């Protein structure tokens, strides 16, 4: 069964700063809680990640997957589709970055469609979804608002 989630938050950063952070794939292990490695496999003509592989460690498990990226809406949108994964059948999503009503702030929308390759009990699935949501928005917002690592 495909689970879909849509979440939003508002951050103190410009849409361009949001896009710059989320499109810098190889830096994910520095700020995304469960991402242990992120490697760009292929770049587009503008030098942005077109395809990247990930290894994540969460809830006592390790998983790997490869995503293909679409930067067509940059810097206000970044979307991706699953190419390959060992525990997921679908992992398609997007970020959208839109100026908020308050100057200097951006509304961040995160949307994900997820289908696991193996069935999990409901409570485990919900825990996994909460972890994904935390990384997607809370870790992202914390990194944006703390500035780049020194």
CSV table of C-alpha atoms in Angstrom, one decimal:
chain,number,residue,atom,x,y,z
A,1,UNK,CA,0.0,0.0,0.0
A,2,UNK,CA,1.3,3.5,-0.9
A,3,UNK,CA,1.4,5.9,2.0
A,4,UNK,CA,1.3,9.6,1.1
A,5,UNK,CA,2.2,12.5,3.4
A,6,UNK,CA,2.2,16.2,2.9
A,7,UNK,CA,3.6,18.6,5.5
A,8,UNK,CA,4.5,22.2,5.7
A,9,UNK,CA,6.5,24.5,7.9
A,10,UNK,CA,7.8,28.1,7.7
A,11,UNK,CA,11.5,28.8,8.0
A,12,UNK,CA,13.6,32.0,8.3
A,13,UNK,CA,15.3,31.8,5.0
A,14,UNK,CA,14.8,32.6,1.3
A,15,UNK,CA,13.4,30.1,-1.2
A,16,UNK,CA,16.9,30.3,-2.8
A,17,UNK,CA,18.6,29.3,0.4
A,18,UNK,CA,16.1,26.5,1.0
A,19,UNK,CA,16.7,25.2,-2.5
A,20,UNK,CA,20.5,25.5,-2.2
A,21,UNK,CA,20.5,23.3,1.0
A,22,UNK,CA,18.1,20.7,-0.3
A,23,UNK,CA,19.9,20.4,-3.7
A,24,UNK,CA,23.3,19.9,-2.1
A,25,UNK,CA,22.8,16.2,-1.9
A,26,UNK,CA,26.2,15.1,-0.7
A,27,UNK,CA,25.9,17.3,2.4
A,28,UNK,CA,22.8,15.4,3.7
A,29,UNK,CA,24.8,13.2,6.1
A,30,UNK,CA,25.9,16.4,7.9
A,31,UNK,CA,22.3,17.4,8.9
A,32,UNK,CA,19.8,14.7,8.0
A,33,UNK,CA,19.5,12.4,11.1
A,34,UNK,CA,19.2,9.1,9.4
A,35,UNK,CA,21.3,9.6,6.2
A,36,UNK,CA,24.6,7.9,6.6
A,37,UNK,CA,25.8,8.4,3.0
A,38,UNK,CA,24.7,10.4,0.0
A,39,UNK,CA,26.5,10.2,-3.3
A,40,UNK,CA,25.7,12.0,-6.6
A,41,UNK,CA,25.9,9.4,-9.4
A,42,UNK,CA,25.0,11.7,-12.3
A,43,UNK,CA,24.8,15.4,-12.7
A,44,UNK,CA,22.7,17.5,-15.1
A,45,UNK,CA,24.3,20.1,-17.5
A,46,UNK,CA,24.1,22.7,-14.8
A,47,UNK,CA,26.1,20.5,-12.3
A,48,UNK,CA,23.1,19.7,-10.1
A,49,UNK,CA,22.4,16.1,-9.0
A,50,UNK,CA,20.4,14.2,-11.6
A,51,UNK,CA,20.7,10.9,-9.8
A,52,UNK,CA,22.0,10.1,-6.3
A,53,UNK,CA,22.3,7.0,-4.1
A,54,UNK,CA,21.6,7.0,-0.4
A,55,UNK,CA,22.2,4.8,2.6
A,56,UNK,CA,20.0,5.4,5.6
A,57,UNK,CA,20.1,3.9,9.1
A,58,UNK,CA,16.8,4.1,11.0
A,59,UNK,CA,14.9,2.1,13.6
A,60,UNK,CA,17.7,-0.5,13.8
A,61,UNK,CA,17.7,-1.1,10.0
A,62,UNK,CA,19.9,-0.1,7.1
A,63,UNK,CA,18.4,0.6,3.7
A,64,UNK,CA,19.7,1.9,0.4
A,65,UNK,CA,18.0,3.6,-2.5
A,66,UNK,CA,18.7,5.7,-5.6
A,67,UNK,CA,16.7,8.7,-6.6
A,68,UNK,CA,16.4,10.6,-9.9
A,69,UNK,CA,16.0,14.4,-9.5
A,70,UNK,CA,14.0,17.0,-11.5
A,71,UNK,CA,15.2,20.6,-11.0
A,72,UNK,CA,12.7,22.0,-13.5
A,73,UNK,CA,11.1,24.3,-10.9
A,74,UNK,CA,14.3,25.6,-9.3
A,75,UNK,CA,14.7,27.4,-7.0
A,76,UNK,CA,11.1,27.0,-5.9
A,77,UNK,CA,10.7,23.2,-6.4
A,78,UNK,CA,12.8,20.0,-6.3
A,79,UNK,CA,11.2,16.7,-7.0
A,80,UNK,CA,12.5,13.1,-7.2
A,81,UNK,CA,11.4,9.6,-8.2
A,82,UNK,CA,12.8,6.3,-7.0
A,83,UNK,CA,15.1,4.5,-9.4
A,84,UNK,CA,16.0,1.6,-7.2
A,85,UNK,CA,15.8,0.5,-3.6
A,86,UNK,CA,16.2,-2.5,-1.4
A,87,UNK,CA,13.3,-2.0,1.0
A,88,UNK,CA,11.1,0.5,-1.0
A,89,UNK,CA,9.0,0.1,-4.1
A,90,UNK,CA,8.1,3.8,-4.3
A,91,UNK,CA,9.8,6.9,-2.8
A,92,UNK,CA,8.6,9.8,-4.9
A,93,UNK,CA,8.3,13.3,-3.6
A,94,UNK,CA,9.0,17.0,-3.8
A,95,UNK,CA,9.9,20.1,-1.9
A,96,UNK,CA,8.3,23.4,-2.7
A,97,UNK,CA,9.6,26.7,-1.4
A,98,UNK,CA,7.3,29.7,-1.6
A,99,UNK,CA,7.8,33.2,0.0
A,100,UNK,CA,5.7,33.5,3.2
A,101,UNK,CA,3.7,36.5,4.2
A,102,UNK,CA,6.5,37.7,6.5
A,103,UNK,CA,9.5,39.1,4.7
A,104,UNK,CA,12.6,36.8,4.9
A,105,UNK,CA,10.5,33.7,5.6
A,106,UNK,CA,9.6,30.8,3.3
A,107,UNK,CA,6.8,28.3,3.4
A,108,UNK,CA,8.3,24.8,2.8
A,109,UNK,CA,6.0,22.1,1.5
A,110,UNK,CA,7.2,18.5,1.6
A,111,UNK,CA,5.3,15.7,-0.1
A,112,UNK,CA,6.2,12.1,-0.2
A,113,UNK,CA,4.6,8.9,-1.7
A,114,UNK,CA,6.1,5.8,0.0
A,115,UNK,CA,5.6,2.1,-0.6
A,116,UNK,CA,7.7,-0.4,1.3
A,117,UNK,CA,8.8,-3.7,-0.4
A,118,UNK,CA,8.0,-5.6,2.8
A,119,UNK,CA,4.9,-5.3,4.9
A,120,UNK,CA,5.3,-3.8,8.4
A,121,UNK,CA,3.0,-3.7,11.4
A,122,UNK,CA,1.1,-0.4,11.6
A,123,UNK,CA,2.9,0.9,14.6
A,124,UNK,CA,6.3,0.3,13.0
A,125,UNK,CA,5.2,2.0,9.8
A,126,UNK,CA,4.0,5.1,11.8
A,127,UNK,CA,7.3,5.3,13.6
A,128,UNK,CA,9.1,5.2,10.3
A,129,UNK,CA,6.8,7.9,8.8
A,130,UNK,CA,7.5,10.2,11.9
A,131,UNK,CA,11.3,9.7,11.4
A,132,UNK,CA,11.0,10.6,7.7
A,133,UNK,CA,8.9,13.7,8.5
A,134,UNK,CA,11.4,14.8,11.2
A,135,UNK,CA,14.3,14.6,8.8
A,136,UNK,CA,12.4,16.2,6.0
A,137,UNK,CA,11.3,19.2,7.9
A,138,UNK,CA,12.7,19.5,11.4
A,139,UNK,CA,16.3,18.6,10.5
A,140,UNK,CA,16.1,20.7,7.3
A,141,UNK,CA,14.7,23.8,9.2
A,142,UNK,CA,17.3,23.4,12.0
A,143,UNK,CA,20.2,23.3,9.5
A,144,UNK,CA,18.8,26.3,7.6
A,145,UNK,CA,18.4,28.4,10.6
A,146,UNK,CA,21.7,27.5,12.2
A,147,UNK,CA,23.7,28.3,9.0
A,148,UNK,CA,26.4,26.2,7.3
A,149,UNK,CA,28.7,24.0,9.4
A,150,UNK,CA,32.0,25.6,10.2
